[in-house]
Amino acid sequence: MIALNPEDTALIRRFLTLLAPYRFKFVLASICMLGVSGFTALMAYLIKPAMDYIFVHKDVHMLAVMPFVVLGVFFLNGLCRWASDYLLQEIGLSIVAELRQKLYNHVMDMPVSFFDNQAGGTLISRITNDIQEIQFAVSKAVTGIVRDAFMVVGLIFVVFYQDWKLASIAVLVLPIAFFPLFIFARILRTLAHRSQQAMAKLTIVLHETFRGIRIVKAFCRENYEKERFAQKNDEYVKYARKSAWIDAMSSPLMEFIGAIGIASIMAYGGYQVIRENATPGSFFSFLGGLLMLYRPVKSLSRLNNFIQKGMVSLTRVYDLLDRQNTVKDLPGARAVDRIAGEVIFKDVEFRYSTEPVLKGVNFQIRPGEVVAIVGHSGSGKTTLVNLIPRFYDVTKGAIIIDGMDVRTIKLDSLRRHIAMVTQHPFLFNDTIRNNIAYGWNDPHNPPDDEAILQAARLAYADDFISNLPDGLDTIVGEQGIRLSGGQQQRLCIARAILKNASILILDEATSSLDSQSELEVQKALENLMSGRTTFIVAHRLSTIQRANRILVLSNGKIVEEGSHEELLTFGGTYSRLYELQFSSGKVCETI
Ligand SMILES: Nc1ncnc2c1ncn2[C@@H]1O[C@H](COP(=O)(O)OP(=O)(O)O)[C@@H](O)[C@H]1O
Ligand SMILES: [Mg+2]
């Protein structure tokens, strides 16, 4: 009934190690489960004396005792059932909560490259749906297997004890009665799988259309989307309807088959009683036991479903947990308290997959120097700066900060000294205050409003913040949707300013600003840059003219290096880029 291969067994063993802290609760729960099955068997057994003494022999003494015995047995049975159910659920919930947290922690520590190769939806589904399936498997299957198996054993014992001949026949015939149930279960499983897939498609349509609602409306595609949704909706209902048909069919059919069995047993058993080969008590006790067997056997037969689903999820979850972190500290890596900010790229090569994006990049930046990195879109500027905080590790060569290979510095201590404004501004669905405070290095002592406002002022964000009715308490919406692109960028800059780090990375940090605000923010950035090693990545050459040095990146290599004037005189790639910008007239007023 339950097929497990050796890998599954290994997986389960691993999962069970999580159970270790709860072993006493588990033992207690098992004792209670034994109690449940014992008392259930006892109930079936008690039918015999109740029948024979009270109804057949009309024994008054028994009439006074039996009702209390029955009450007592039911009470104890209920008590054991309550305790075992609750304890097992509680153990299941705790284990699963631990696994969920473990998974999230693991994923959180994974390097950026890991997230590049995973759809966000898949990861979320691992942490929510898969864990949920495991929880079902644990709470239903573990509870079920142990308790129902005990119960089946107890009841079979009673049934055989009362009439072994009849019991042998019943045990042989029973599987035939259950055969249609297995067939139905198989069909239902296939249908469940199909309807889950249909539901997943439905969810994708929902997700996509709500996110892209502006595009849907701008292109007047509402009706098209409604139609698309209707199709998926119909598909789901088609499977659900079939499922409902079979589901509704299975119980009456089973009961009818059961009735055939009971009728036959009644005929045969009645004959035995009339012939006085058996007492009415033992016959009804037998029948009672057999009927009581129905429920645990049925739920045992359903367990497989939960277990199979749970195993699939468990495999996926452990698969993820076993994923090695590729960006790891070297053994003996140390924490650094201060960084002066000297940065050397030594023969750096980097590839995302097969083709190198950076090949043989060499340069040396003095502490406090402001360097601009320019190049065509796709030339690898973002890639280059992402290597500094080790979002990715170099595939060849080394990056050396203050004389130390970055891989020998503890990752969190390295990142503590680097402030970054990324190419796509990112804000959390939280208040402006908390979004700026995200840059604060000391999580135990949150920054005061003065520090936050100061950072906002330096990023030229204070004006628009004070114009908002809720000021610093304004919730910015998911990914900052309630703010303009330029406002989002200014908050990201404020967040980086608050961090007060010795290395500053600005990856097209001002690309969403208009020329006027850009000019202002640039002034702010100049204040910020003083005394810090700064990397500015920009398309707009106006942003970078004040840099001490400009590196020109092309085809994964630094092709030119020097000041603005030097590079213009040189007449290479930089001067061509400059000409392009200049003749487009886009930024002339800020140059
Ligand atoms: N996460 C990624 N996975 C694979 N390839 C990437 C990834 N990010 C960027 N690339 C590729 O690397 C090259 C450089 O990209 P990028 O550094 O973003 O350029 P830039 O910032 O100069 O516009 C591009 O060809 C791009 O397609
Ligand atoms: Mg870029």
Coordinates of C-alpha atoms and ligand atoms in Angstrom, one line a residue:
M1 CA 0.0 0.0 0.0
I2 CA 2.8 2.4 0.9
A3 CA 5.7 2.1 -1.4
L4 CA 9.0 3.6 -0.2
N5 CA 12.4 3.3 -1.9
P6 CA 15.7 3.5 -0.1
E7 CA 16.1 7.2 -0.9
D8 CA 12.8 7.9 0.7
T9 CA 13.8 5.9 3.7
A10 CA 17.0 8.0 4.0
L11 CA 14.9 11.1 3.6
I12 CA 12.5 10.1 6.3
R13 CA 15.3 9.2 8.6
R14 CA 16.7 12.6 8.1
F15 CA 13.4 14.2 8.7
L16 CA 12.9 12.2 11.9
T17 CA 16.1 13.7 13.4
L18 CA 13.9 16.8 13.8
L19 CA 11.7 14.7 16.0
A20 CA 14.4 14.1 18.5
P21 CA 13.6 17.0 20.9
Y22 CA 10.0 15.9 21.0
R23 CA 10.6 12.2 21.8
F24 CA 9.0 12.3 25.2
K25 CA 5.8 13.9 23.8
F26 CA 5.9 11.3 21.0
V27 CA 6.2 8.4 23.4
L28 CA 3.3 9.8 25.5
A29 CA 1.3 10.2 22.3
S30 CA 2.0 6.6 21.3
I31 CA 0.9 5.3 24.6
C32 CA -2.3 7.3 24.2
M33 CA -2.7 5.8 20.7
L34 CA -2.3 2.4 22.1
G35 CA -5.0 3.3 24.6
V36 CA -7.3 4.4 21.8
S37 CA -6.9 1.1 19.9
G38 CA -7.2 -1.0 23.1
F39 CA -10.4 0.8 24.2
T40 CA -11.9 0.6 20.7
A41 CA -11.3 -3.2 20.6
L42 CA -12.7 -3.4 24.1
M43 CA -15.9 -1.6 23.0
A44 CA -16.3 -4.2 20.3
Y45 CA -15.6 -7.0 22.7
L46 CA -18.1 -5.6 25.3
I47 CA -20.9 -6.1 22.9
K48 CA -20.8 -9.8 23.7
P49 CA -21.4 -9.7 27.5
A50 CA -23.9 -6.9 27.0
M51 CA -25.9 -8.9 24.5
D52 CA -25.6 -12.3 26.2
Y53 CA -26.1 -11.3 29.9
I54 CA -28.5 -8.4 29.6
F55 CA -30.6 -9.3 26.5
V56 CA -30.4 -13.0 26.4
H57 CA -30.0 -14.1 30.1
K58 CA -31.7 -10.9 31.4
D59 CA -29.2 -10.6 34.2
V60 CA -30.2 -7.6 36.5
H61 CA -26.8 -7.3 38.1
M62 CA -25.2 -6.9 34.7
L63 CA -27.9 -4.3 33.8
A64 CA -26.7 -2.2 36.7
V65 CA -23.0 -2.5 35.8
M66 CA -22.7 -2.5 32.0
P67 CA -24.0 1.0 31.2
F68 CA -21.3 2.4 33.6
V69 CA -18.6 0.2 32.1
V70 CA -19.6 1.4 28.6
L71 CA -19.5 5.0 29.7
G72 CA -16.1 4.5 31.4
V73 CA -14.6 2.9 28.3
F74 CA -15.9 5.6 26.0
F75 CA -14.7 8.3 28.4
L76 CA -11.2 6.8 28.6
N77 CA -11.1 6.2 24.8
G78 CA -12.1 9.9 24.2
L79 CA -9.4 11.1 26.7
C80 CA -6.7 9.0 24.9
R81 CA -7.9 10.2 21.5
W82 CA -7.8 13.8 22.5
A83 CA -4.4 13.6 24.1
S84 CA -2.8 11.7 21.2
D85 CA -4.4 13.8 18.5
Y86 CA -3.3 17.0 20.2
L87 CA 0.2 15.9 21.0
L88 CA 0.8 14.6 17.5
Q89 CA -0.5 17.8 15.9
E90 CA 1.6 19.9 18.2
I91 CA 4.7 17.9 17.3
G92 CA 3.9 18.1 13.6
L93 CA 3.4 21.8 13.8
S94 CA 6.6 22.4 15.7
I95 CA 8.7 20.3 13.4
V96 CA 7.2 21.8 10.3
A97 CA 7.6 25.4 11.6
E98 CA 11.3 24.6 12.3
L99 CA 11.8 23.2 8.8
R100 CA 10.1 26.3 7.3
Q101 CA 12.4 28.6 9.2
K102 CA 15.4 26.5 8.4
L103 CA 14.5 26.7 4.7
Y104 CA 14.0 30.4 4.8
N105 CA 17.3 31.0 6.6
H106 CA 19.1 28.8 4.1
V107 CA 17.6 30.5 1.1
M108 CA 18.3 34.0 2.7
D109 CA 22.0 33.1 3.0
M110 CA 22.3 31.8 -0.6
P111 CA 24.3 34.0 -3.0
V112 CA 22.8 36.3 -5.6
S113 CA 23.6 33.8 -8.4
F114 CA 21.2 31.3 -6.8
F115 CA 18.3 33.8 -7.1
D116 CA 19.2 34.5 -10.7
N117 CA 18.5 30.9 -11.6
Q118 CA 15.3 30.5 -9.6
A119 CA 11.9 32.0 -10.4
G120 CA 10.7 33.8 -7.2
G121 CA 7.4 32.0 -7.4
T122 CA 9.1 28.6 -7.2
L123 CA 11.0 29.5 -4.1
I124 CA 7.9 30.9 -2.4
S125 CA 6.0 27.7 -3.3
R126 CA 8.7 25.6 -1.7
I127 CA 8.5 27.5 1.5
T128 CA 4.7 27.7 1.6
N129 CA 3.0 24.9 -0.4
D130 CA 5.7 22.2 0.0
I131 CA 6.0 22.7 3.7
Q132 CA 2.2 22.6 3.9
E133 CA 2.1 19.2 2.2
I134 CA 4.7 17.9 4.6
Q135 CA 2.6 19.2 7.5
F136 CA -0.4 17.3 6.1
A137 CA 1.6 14.2 5.7
V138 CA 3.0 14.4 9.2
S139 CA -0.1 15.3 11.0
K140 CA -2.5 13.0 9.0
A141 CA -0.1 10.2 8.1
V142 CA 1.9 9.8 11.3
T143 CA -1.2 10.2 13.5
G144 CA -3.2 7.9 11.2
I145 CA -0.7 5.2 10.6
V146 CA 0.1 4.5 14.2
R147 CA -3.3 4.9 15.6
D148 CA -5.2 3.2 12.8
A149 CA -2.7 0.4 12.5
F150 CA -3.0 -0.3 16.2
M151 CA -6.7 -0.1 16.0
V152 CA -6.9 -2.6 13.1
V153 CA -4.8 -5.0 15.0
G154 CA -6.9 -4.7 18.1
L155 CA -10.2 -5.1 16.2
I156 CA -8.9 -8.0 14.1
F157 CA -8.0 -9.7 17.3
V158 CA -11.5 -9.3 18.7
V159 CA -13.1 -10.4 15.5
F160 CA -11.0 -13.6 15.3
Y161 CA -11.5 -14.2 19.0
Q162 CA -15.3 -14.1 18.6
D163 CA -15.5 -16.3 15.5
W164 CA -12.3 -17.3 13.7
K165 CA -14.0 -19.1 10.9
L166 CA -16.2 -16.3 9.9
A167 CA -13.4 -13.8 10.5
S168 CA -11.1 -15.8 8.1
I169 CA -13.8 -15.6 5.4
A170 CA -14.3 -11.9 6.0
V171 CA -10.6 -11.1 5.9
L172 CA -10.4 -12.8 2.5
V173 CA -13.5 -11.1 1.2
L174 CA -12.7 -7.6 2.6
P175 CA -10.0 -6.7 0.0
I176 CA -12.5 -7.4 -2.8
A177 CA -14.9 -4.9 -1.2
F178 CA -12.1 -2.4 -1.0
F179 CA -11.0 -2.9 -4.6
P180 CA -13.4 -0.3 -6.1
L181 CA -12.2 2.1 -3.5
F182 CA -8.6 1.8 -4.7
I183 CA -9.7 2.3 -8.3
F184 CA -11.6 5.4 -7.3
A185 CA -8.6 6.7 -5.3
R186 CA -6.3 6.3 -8.3
I187 CA -8.7 8.2 -10.6
L188 CA -9.2 10.9 -8.0
R189 CA -5.5 11.3 -7.6
T190 CA -5.0 11.9 -11.3
L191 CA -7.9 14.3 -11.3
A192 CA -6.5 16.1 -8.3
H193 CA -3.2 16.5 -10.1
R194 CA -4.8 17.9 -13.2
S195 CA -7.0 20.3 -11.2
Q196 CA -4.0 21.5 -9.3
Q197 CA -2.2 22.2 -12.6
A198 CA -5.3 24.1 -13.8
M199 CA -5.4 26.1 -10.6
A200 CA -1.7 26.9 -11.0
K201 CA -2.4 28.3 -14.5
L202 CA -5.3 30.3 -13.1
T203 CA -3.0 31.8 -10.5
I204 CA -0.4 32.8 -13.1
V205 CA -3.1 34.7 -15.1
L206 CA -4.1 36.4 -11.9
H207 CA -0.6 37.3 -10.9
E208 CA 0.4 38.5 -14.3
T209 CA -2.7 40.6 -15.0
F210 CA -2.8 42.3 -11.6
R211 CA 0.9 43.2 -11.9
G212 CA 0.6 44.4 -15.5
I213 CA -2.8 46.1 -14.9
R214 CA -1.6 49.3 -16.5
I215 CA -0.5 47.5 -19.7
V216 CA -3.8 45.6 -19.8
K217 CA -5.8 48.8 -19.6
A218 CA -3.5 50.9 -21.8
F219 CA -3.9 48.3 -24.6
C220 CA -7.6 47.7 -23.8
R221 CA -7.1 44.0 -23.3
E222 CA -9.6 43.6 -20.4
N223 CA -11.9 41.5 -22.4
Y224 CA -9.1 39.4 -23.7
E225 CA -7.9 38.8 -20.2
K226 CA -11.4 38.0 -19.0
E227 CA -11.7 35.4 -21.8
R228 CA -8.3 33.9 -20.9
F229 CA -9.3 33.7 -17.3
A230 CA -12.7 32.1 -18.2
Q231 CA -10.9 29.4 -20.1
K232 CA -8.6 28.5 -17.2
N233 CA -11.5 28.7 -14.9
D234 CA -13.6 26.3 -17.0
E235 CA -10.7 23.9 -17.2
Y236 CA -10.4 23.8 -13.5
V237 CA -14.1 23.2 -13.0
K238 CA -14.1 20.4 -15.6
Y239 CA -11.7 18.4 -13.4
A240 CA -13.3 19.4 -10.2
R241 CA -16.7 18.3 -11.5
K242 CA -15.4 14.8 -12.5
S243 CA -13.8 14.6 -9.1
A244 CA -17.0 15.5 -7.4
W245 CA -18.9 12.9 -9.4
I246 CA -16.6 10.1 -8.3
D247 CA -16.3 11.3 -4.8
A248 CA -20.0 11.4 -4.4
M249 CA -20.3 7.9 -6.0
S250 CA -17.7 6.2 -3.8
S251 CA -19.4 6.3 -0.4
P252 CA -22.8 4.9 -1.4
L253 CA -21.1 2.3 -3.6
M254 CA -18.9 1.3 -0.8
E255 CA -21.8 1.1 1.6
F256 CA -23.8 -1.0 -0.8
I257 CA -20.9 -3.4 -1.2
G258 CA -20.6 -3.4 2.6
A259 CA -24.3 -4.1 2.9
I260 CA -23.8 -7.2 0.7
G261 CA -21.1 -8.3 3.1
I262 CA -23.2 -7.6 6.1
A263 CA -26.2 -9.3 4.7
S264 CA -24.2 -12.5 3.9
I265 CA -22.6 -12.4 7.3
M266 CA -26.0 -12.0 8.9
A267 CA -27.4 -14.9 7.0
Y268 CA -24.5 -17.2 7.9
G269 CA -24.0 -15.9 11.5
G270 CA -27.8 -16.0 12.1
Y271 CA -27.8 -19.6 11.0
Q272 CA -25.0 -20.4 13.4
V273 CA -26.8 -18.7 16.3
I274 CA -30.0 -20.5 15.6
R275 CA -28.1 -23.8 15.4
E276 CA -26.6 -22.7 18.7
N277 CA -23.1 -22.9 17.5
A278 CA -22.6 -19.3 18.6
T279 CA -24.2 -16.9 21.1
P280 CA -26.0 -13.8 19.8
G281 CA -23.4 -11.8 21.8
S282 CA -20.4 -13.2 20.1
F283 CA -22.1 -12.7 16.7
F284 CA -22.9 -9.0 17.3
S285 CA -19.5 -8.4 18.9
F286 CA -18.0 -9.9 15.7
L287 CA -20.2 -7.7 13.5
G288 CA -19.5 -4.6 15.6
G289 CA -15.8 -5.3 15.3
L290 CA -16.0 -5.7 11.6
L291 CA -18.0 -2.5 11.2
M292 CA -15.5 -0.6 13.4
L293 CA -12.7 -1.8 11.2
Y294 CA -14.2 0.0 8.2
R295 CA -13.1 3.5 9.3
P296 CA -9.4 2.8 10.2
V297 CA -8.9 0.6 7.1
K298 CA -10.4 3.3 4.9
S299 CA -8.2 6.0 6.3
L300 CA -5.1 3.8 6.1
S301 CA -5.9 3.3 2.4
R302 CA -6.0 7.1 2.0
L303 CA -2.8 7.7 3.8
N304 CA -0.7 6.7 0.8
N305 CA -1.9 9.8 -1.0
F306 CA -0.8 12.1 1.7
I307 CA 2.4 10.3 2.2
Q308 CA 3.3 10.3 -1.6
K309 CA 2.5 14.0 -1.8
G310 CA 4.5 14.7 1.4
M311 CA 7.5 12.7 0.1
V312 CA 7.5 14.7 -3.1
S313 CA 7.6 17.9 -1.1
L314 CA 10.1 16.6 1.3
T315 CA 12.4 15.7 -1.5
R316 CA 12.1 19.1 -3.0
V317 CA 12.7 20.8 0.4
Y318 CA 15.8 18.8 1.2
D319 CA 17.0 19.3 -2.4
L320 CA 17.0 23.0 -1.7
L321 CA 18.5 22.7 1.8
D322 CA 21.4 20.7 0.3
R323 CA 22.2 23.4 -2.2
Q324 CA 25.7 24.6 -1.3
N325 CA 26.4 28.2 -0.9
T326 CA 29.0 29.1 -3.5
V327 CA 30.0 32.4 -2.0
K328 CA 31.6 31.3 1.2
D329 CA 34.3 32.8 3.4
L330 CA 37.7 31.1 3.0
P331 CA 38.8 29.2 6.1
G332 CA 40.4 31.7 8.6
A333 CA 38.5 34.7 7.1
R334 CA 38.5 37.5 9.6
A335 CA 36.3 40.4 10.5
V336 CA 37.7 43.9 9.8
D337 CA 36.7 46.9 11.9
R338 CA 37.9 49.6 9.6
I339 CA 38.6 49.8 5.9
A340 CA 40.6 52.6 4.3
G341 CA 39.2 51.8 0.9
E342 CA 42.0 50.8 -1.4
V343 CA 40.5 48.6 -4.1
I344 CA 42.6 46.5 -6.6
F345 CA 41.2 44.4 -9.4
K346 CA 43.8 41.9 -10.4
D347 CA 43.3 40.0 -13.7
V348 CA 39.6 39.7 -12.8
E349 CA 37.6 37.4 -15.0
F350 CA 33.9 36.7 -14.5
R351 CA 31.4 34.6 -16.2
Y352 CA 27.7 34.1 -15.4
S353 CA 27.7 31.0 -17.6
T354 CA 30.0 30.0 -20.4
E355 CA 30.9 33.4 -21.9
P356 CA 33.1 35.6 -19.8
V357 CA 31.5 39.0 -19.2
L358 CA 34.7 40.5 -17.7
K359 CA 38.1 39.3 -18.9
G360 CA 41.4 40.4 -17.5
V361 CA 40.2 43.5 -15.7
N362 CA 43.1 45.3 -13.9
F363 CA 43.0 48.6 -12.0
Q364 CA 43.9 50.1 -8.7
I365 CA 41.9 52.7 -6.8
R366 CA 43.4 54.7 -3.9
P367 CA 41.5 55.2 -0.7
G368 CA 39.0 58.1 -1.1
E369 CA 39.3 58.2 -4.9
V370 CA 36.2 58.7 -7.0
V371 CA 36.1 56.5 -10.1
A372 CA 33.6 56.5 -12.8
I373 CA 32.9 53.5 -14.9
V374 CA 31.4 54.1 -18.3
G375 CA 30.6 51.9 -21.2
H376 CA 27.8 50.8 -23.5
S377 CA 24.7 49.2 -22.0
G378 CA 25.6 45.5 -21.4
S379 CA 29.3 46.1 -21.3
G380 CA 29.5 44.7 -17.7
K381 CA 29.5 47.8 -15.5
T382 CA 26.9 46.4 -13.1
T383 CA 28.6 43.1 -13.1
L384 CA 32.0 44.7 -12.2
V385 CA 30.7 46.6 -9.2
N386 CA 28.6 43.6 -8.0
L387 CA 31.9 41.7 -7.6
I388 CA 33.1 44.2 -4.9
P389 CA 30.5 43.2 -2.2
R390 CA 30.8 39.6 -3.5
F391 CA 27.3 39.3 -4.9
Y392 CA 29.3 37.0 -7.1
D393 CA 32.8 35.7 -6.7
V394 CA 35.4 36.2 -9.5
T395 CA 36.0 33.2 -11.7
K396 CA 39.6 34.1 -12.1
G397 CA 42.0 36.7 -10.6
A398 CA 41.2 38.5 -7.3
I399 CA 39.7 41.6 -5.8
I400 CA 41.9 43.1 -3.1
I401 CA 40.7 45.6 -0.6
D402 CA 43.3 47.2 1.7
G403 CA 45.7 44.5 0.8
M404 CA 43.3 41.6 1.6
D405 CA 41.7 39.3 -0.9
V406 CA 37.9 39.9 -0.4
R407 CA 37.4 36.2 0.1
T408 CA 39.6 36.4 3.3
I409 CA 37.3 39.0 4.9
K410 CA 34.2 37.8 6.6
L411 CA 31.3 38.4 4.3
D412 CA 29.1 40.4 6.6
S413 CA 32.0 42.5 7.8
L414 CA 33.0 43.3 4.2
R415 CA 29.5 44.3 3.3
R416 CA 29.3 46.5 6.4
H417 CA 31.9 48.8 4.8
I418 CA 30.1 49.1 1.5
A419 CA 27.1 51.2 0.7
M420 CA 25.3 50.6 -2.5
V421 CA 22.7 52.3 -4.6
T422 CA 21.6 49.7 -7.2
Q423 CA 20.5 50.2 -10.7
H424 CA 16.9 49.5 -10.0
P425 CA 15.8 51.3 -6.9
F426 CA 14.3 48.9 -4.4
L427 CA 12.1 49.9 -1.4
F428 CA 10.2 47.8 1.0
N429 CA 6.5 48.2 1.6
D430 CA 7.1 50.1 4.8
T431 CA 7.4 53.7 6.0
I432 CA 9.9 56.1 4.5
R433 CA 11.6 56.2 8.0
N434 CA 12.1 52.4 8.0
N435 CA 13.3 52.3 4.4
I436 CA 16.0 54.9 5.1
A437 CA 16.9 53.3 8.4
Y438 CA 17.5 50.0 6.6
G439 CA 21.0 51.3 5.9
W440 CA 21.8 51.7 9.6
N441 CA 24.6 49.3 10.6
D442 CA 23.5 48.8 14.2
P443 CA 20.3 46.8 14.3
H444 CA 20.0 47.1 18.1
N445 CA 20.1 50.9 18.3
P446 CA 17.8 52.3 15.6
P447 CA 18.8 55.7 14.3
D448 CA 16.9 58.7 15.6
D449 CA 14.7 60.9 13.3
E450 CA 17.4 63.5 13.2
A451 CA 19.9 61.1 11.6
I452 CA 17.2 59.9 9.1
L453 CA 16.2 63.5 8.2
Q454 CA 19.9 64.4 7.8
A455 CA 20.4 61.6 5.4
A456 CA 17.2 62.6 3.5
R457 CA 18.4 66.2 3.4
L458 CA 21.7 65.1 1.9
A459 CA 19.9 63.0 -0.7
Y460 CA 17.6 66.0 -1.5
A461 CA 14.7 63.9 -0.4
D462 CA 13.6 66.1 2.5
D463 CA 11.4 68.4 0.4
F464 CA 9.1 65.8 -1.0
I465 CA 9.0 64.0 2.3
S466 CA 7.8 67.0 4.2
N467 CA 5.2 67.6 1.5
L468 CA 3.7 64.2 2.1
P469 CA 0.8 64.3 4.7
D470 CA 2.4 61.5 6.8
G471 CA 6.0 62.7 6.3
L472 CA 8.5 60.0 7.4
D473 CA 5.5 57.7 8.3
T474 CA 4.3 57.5 4.7
I475 CA 4.1 53.9 3.5
V476 CA 5.7 53.8 0.1
G477 CA 3.7 50.8 -1.3
E478 CA 5.0 47.6 -2.8
Q479 CA 8.4 48.3 -4.3
G480 CA 7.8 52.0 -3.7
I481 CA 4.9 52.1 -6.2
R482 CA 3.4 55.2 -4.6
L483 CA 6.5 57.3 -5.3
S484 CA 7.9 58.6 -8.5
G485 CA 11.1 56.9 -9.9
G486 CA 13.2 59.9 -8.9
Q487 CA 11.7 60.0 -5.4
Q488 CA 12.5 56.3 -5.0
Q489 CA 16.0 56.8 -6.1
R490 CA 16.5 59.6 -3.6
L491 CA 15.3 57.4 -0.8
C492 CA 17.8 54.7 -1.9
I493 CA 20.5 57.3 -1.9
A494 CA 19.5 58.5 1.6
R495 CA 19.6 54.8 2.8
A496 CA 23.2 54.5 1.4
I497 CA 24.2 57.9 3.0
L498 CA 22.9 56.7 6.4
K499 CA 25.1 53.7 6.2
N500 CA 28.2 55.9 6.3
A501 CA 30.5 53.2 4.7
S502 CA 34.0 53.7 3.4
I503 CA 33.3 52.3 0.0
L504 CA 30.3 53.7 -2.0
I505 CA 28.9 52.2 -5.1
L506 CA 26.4 54.1 -7.2
D507 CA 25.1 52.1 -10.1
E508 CA 23.2 54.6 -12.3
A509 CA 21.9 56.0 -9.1
T510 CA 20.6 59.1 -10.7
S511 CA 19.2 57.7 -13.9
S512 CA 15.6 58.3 -13.0
L513 CA 16.1 61.9 -12.0
D514 CA 15.4 64.9 -14.2
S515 CA 18.4 67.1 -15.0
Q516 CA 17.5 69.6 -12.3
S517 CA 17.2 67.1 -9.5
E518 CA 20.1 65.2 -10.8
L519 CA 22.2 68.3 -10.5
E520 CA 21.1 68.7 -6.9
V521 CA 21.6 65.1 -6.0
Q522 CA 25.0 65.2 -7.6
K523 CA 25.9 68.0 -5.2
A524 CA 24.7 65.8 -2.4
L525 CA 26.7 62.9 -3.7
E526 CA 29.8 65.0 -3.9
N527 CA 29.5 65.7 -0.2
L528 CA 29.0 62.1 0.4
M529 CA 31.9 61.0 -1.8
S530 CA 34.5 63.0 0.0
G531 CA 36.8 60.7 1.9
R532 CA 35.2 57.6 0.5
T533 CA 36.3 55.3 -2.3
T534 CA 33.5 55.8 -4.7
F535 CA 32.5 53.9 -7.8
I536 CA 30.0 55.7 -10.0
V537 CA 28.5 53.8 -12.9
A538 CA 26.7 56.0 -15.4
H539 CA 25.3 56.2 -18.8
R540 CA 25.2 60.0 -18.6
L541 CA 28.6 61.4 -19.0
S542 CA 27.5 64.5 -17.1
T543 CA 27.3 62.5 -13.9
I544 CA 30.9 61.4 -14.0
Q545 CA 32.9 64.4 -15.1
R546 CA 33.9 65.2 -11.6
A547 CA 35.4 61.8 -11.0
N548 CA 39.2 61.7 -10.4
R549 CA 39.5 59.0 -12.9
I550 CA 37.3 57.4 -15.6
L551 CA 37.5 53.7 -16.5
V552 CA 36.0 52.8 -19.9
L553 CA 34.7 49.3 -20.2
S554 CA 34.2 47.6 -23.5
N555 CA 33.9 44.0 -24.3
G556 CA 34.7 43.0 -20.8
K557 CA 38.0 44.9 -20.6
I558 CA 39.1 48.3 -19.4
V559 CA 40.0 49.9 -22.7
E560 CA 40.7 53.5 -21.6
E561 CA 41.6 55.1 -18.3
G562 CA 42.2 58.7 -17.3
S563 CA 40.5 62.0 -16.6
H564 CA 37.7 63.5 -18.6
E565 CA 40.1 65.9 -20.5
E566 CA 42.7 63.2 -21.1
L567 CA 40.2 60.8 -22.5
L568 CA 38.7 63.5 -24.8
T569 CA 42.1 64.3 -26.1
F570 CA 42.9 60.7 -26.6
G571 CA 39.9 60.5 -29.0
G572 CA 38.9 56.8 -28.3
T573 CA 35.7 55.1 -27.1
Y574 CA 35.1 57.7 -24.4
S575 CA 35.2 60.6 -26.7
R576 CA 32.8 58.8 -29.1
L577 CA 30.4 58.2 -26.2
Y578 CA 30.8 61.8 -25.2
E579 CA 30.0 63.0 -28.7
L580 CA 26.9 60.8 -28.8
Q581 CA 25.6 62.2 -25.5
F582 CA 26.5 65.8 -26.5
S583 CA 25.0 65.7 -29.9
S584 CA 21.7 64.2 -28.5
G585 CA 21.4 67.4 -26.5
K586 CA 20.1 65.4 -23.6
V587 CA 22.5 66.5 -20.9
C588 CA 24.3 69.5 -22.3
E589 CA 22.9 71.9 -19.7
T590 CA 24.4 69.9 -16.9
I591 CA 27.9 69.4 -18.4
Ligands
LIG1 N1 22.3 37.6 -13.7 C1 22.8 37.4 -14.9 N2 22.9 36.2 -15.4 C2 23.4 36.1 -16.7 N3 23.9 37.0 -17.4 C3 23.8 38.3 -17.0 C4 23.3 38.6 -15.7 N4 23.4 39.9 -15.4 C5 23.9 40.4 -16.5 N5 24.2 39.5 -17.5 C6 24.9 39.7 -18.8 O1 26.1 40.3 -18.5 C7 26.4 41.3 -19.4 C8 26.7 42.6 -18.7 O2 25.6 43.0 -18.0 P1 25.6 44.3 -17.0 O3 26.8 44.1 -16.1 O4 24.3 44.4 -16.4 O5 25.9 45.5 -18.0 P2 25.8 47.0 -17.8 O6 25.5 47.3 -16.3 O7 27.0 47.6 -18.3 O8 24.6 47.5 -18.7 C9 25.1 41.4 -20.3 O9 25.4 40.8 -21.5 C10 24.1 40.7 -19.6 O10 23.2 40.0 -20.5
MG2 MG 24.0 48.1 -15.4

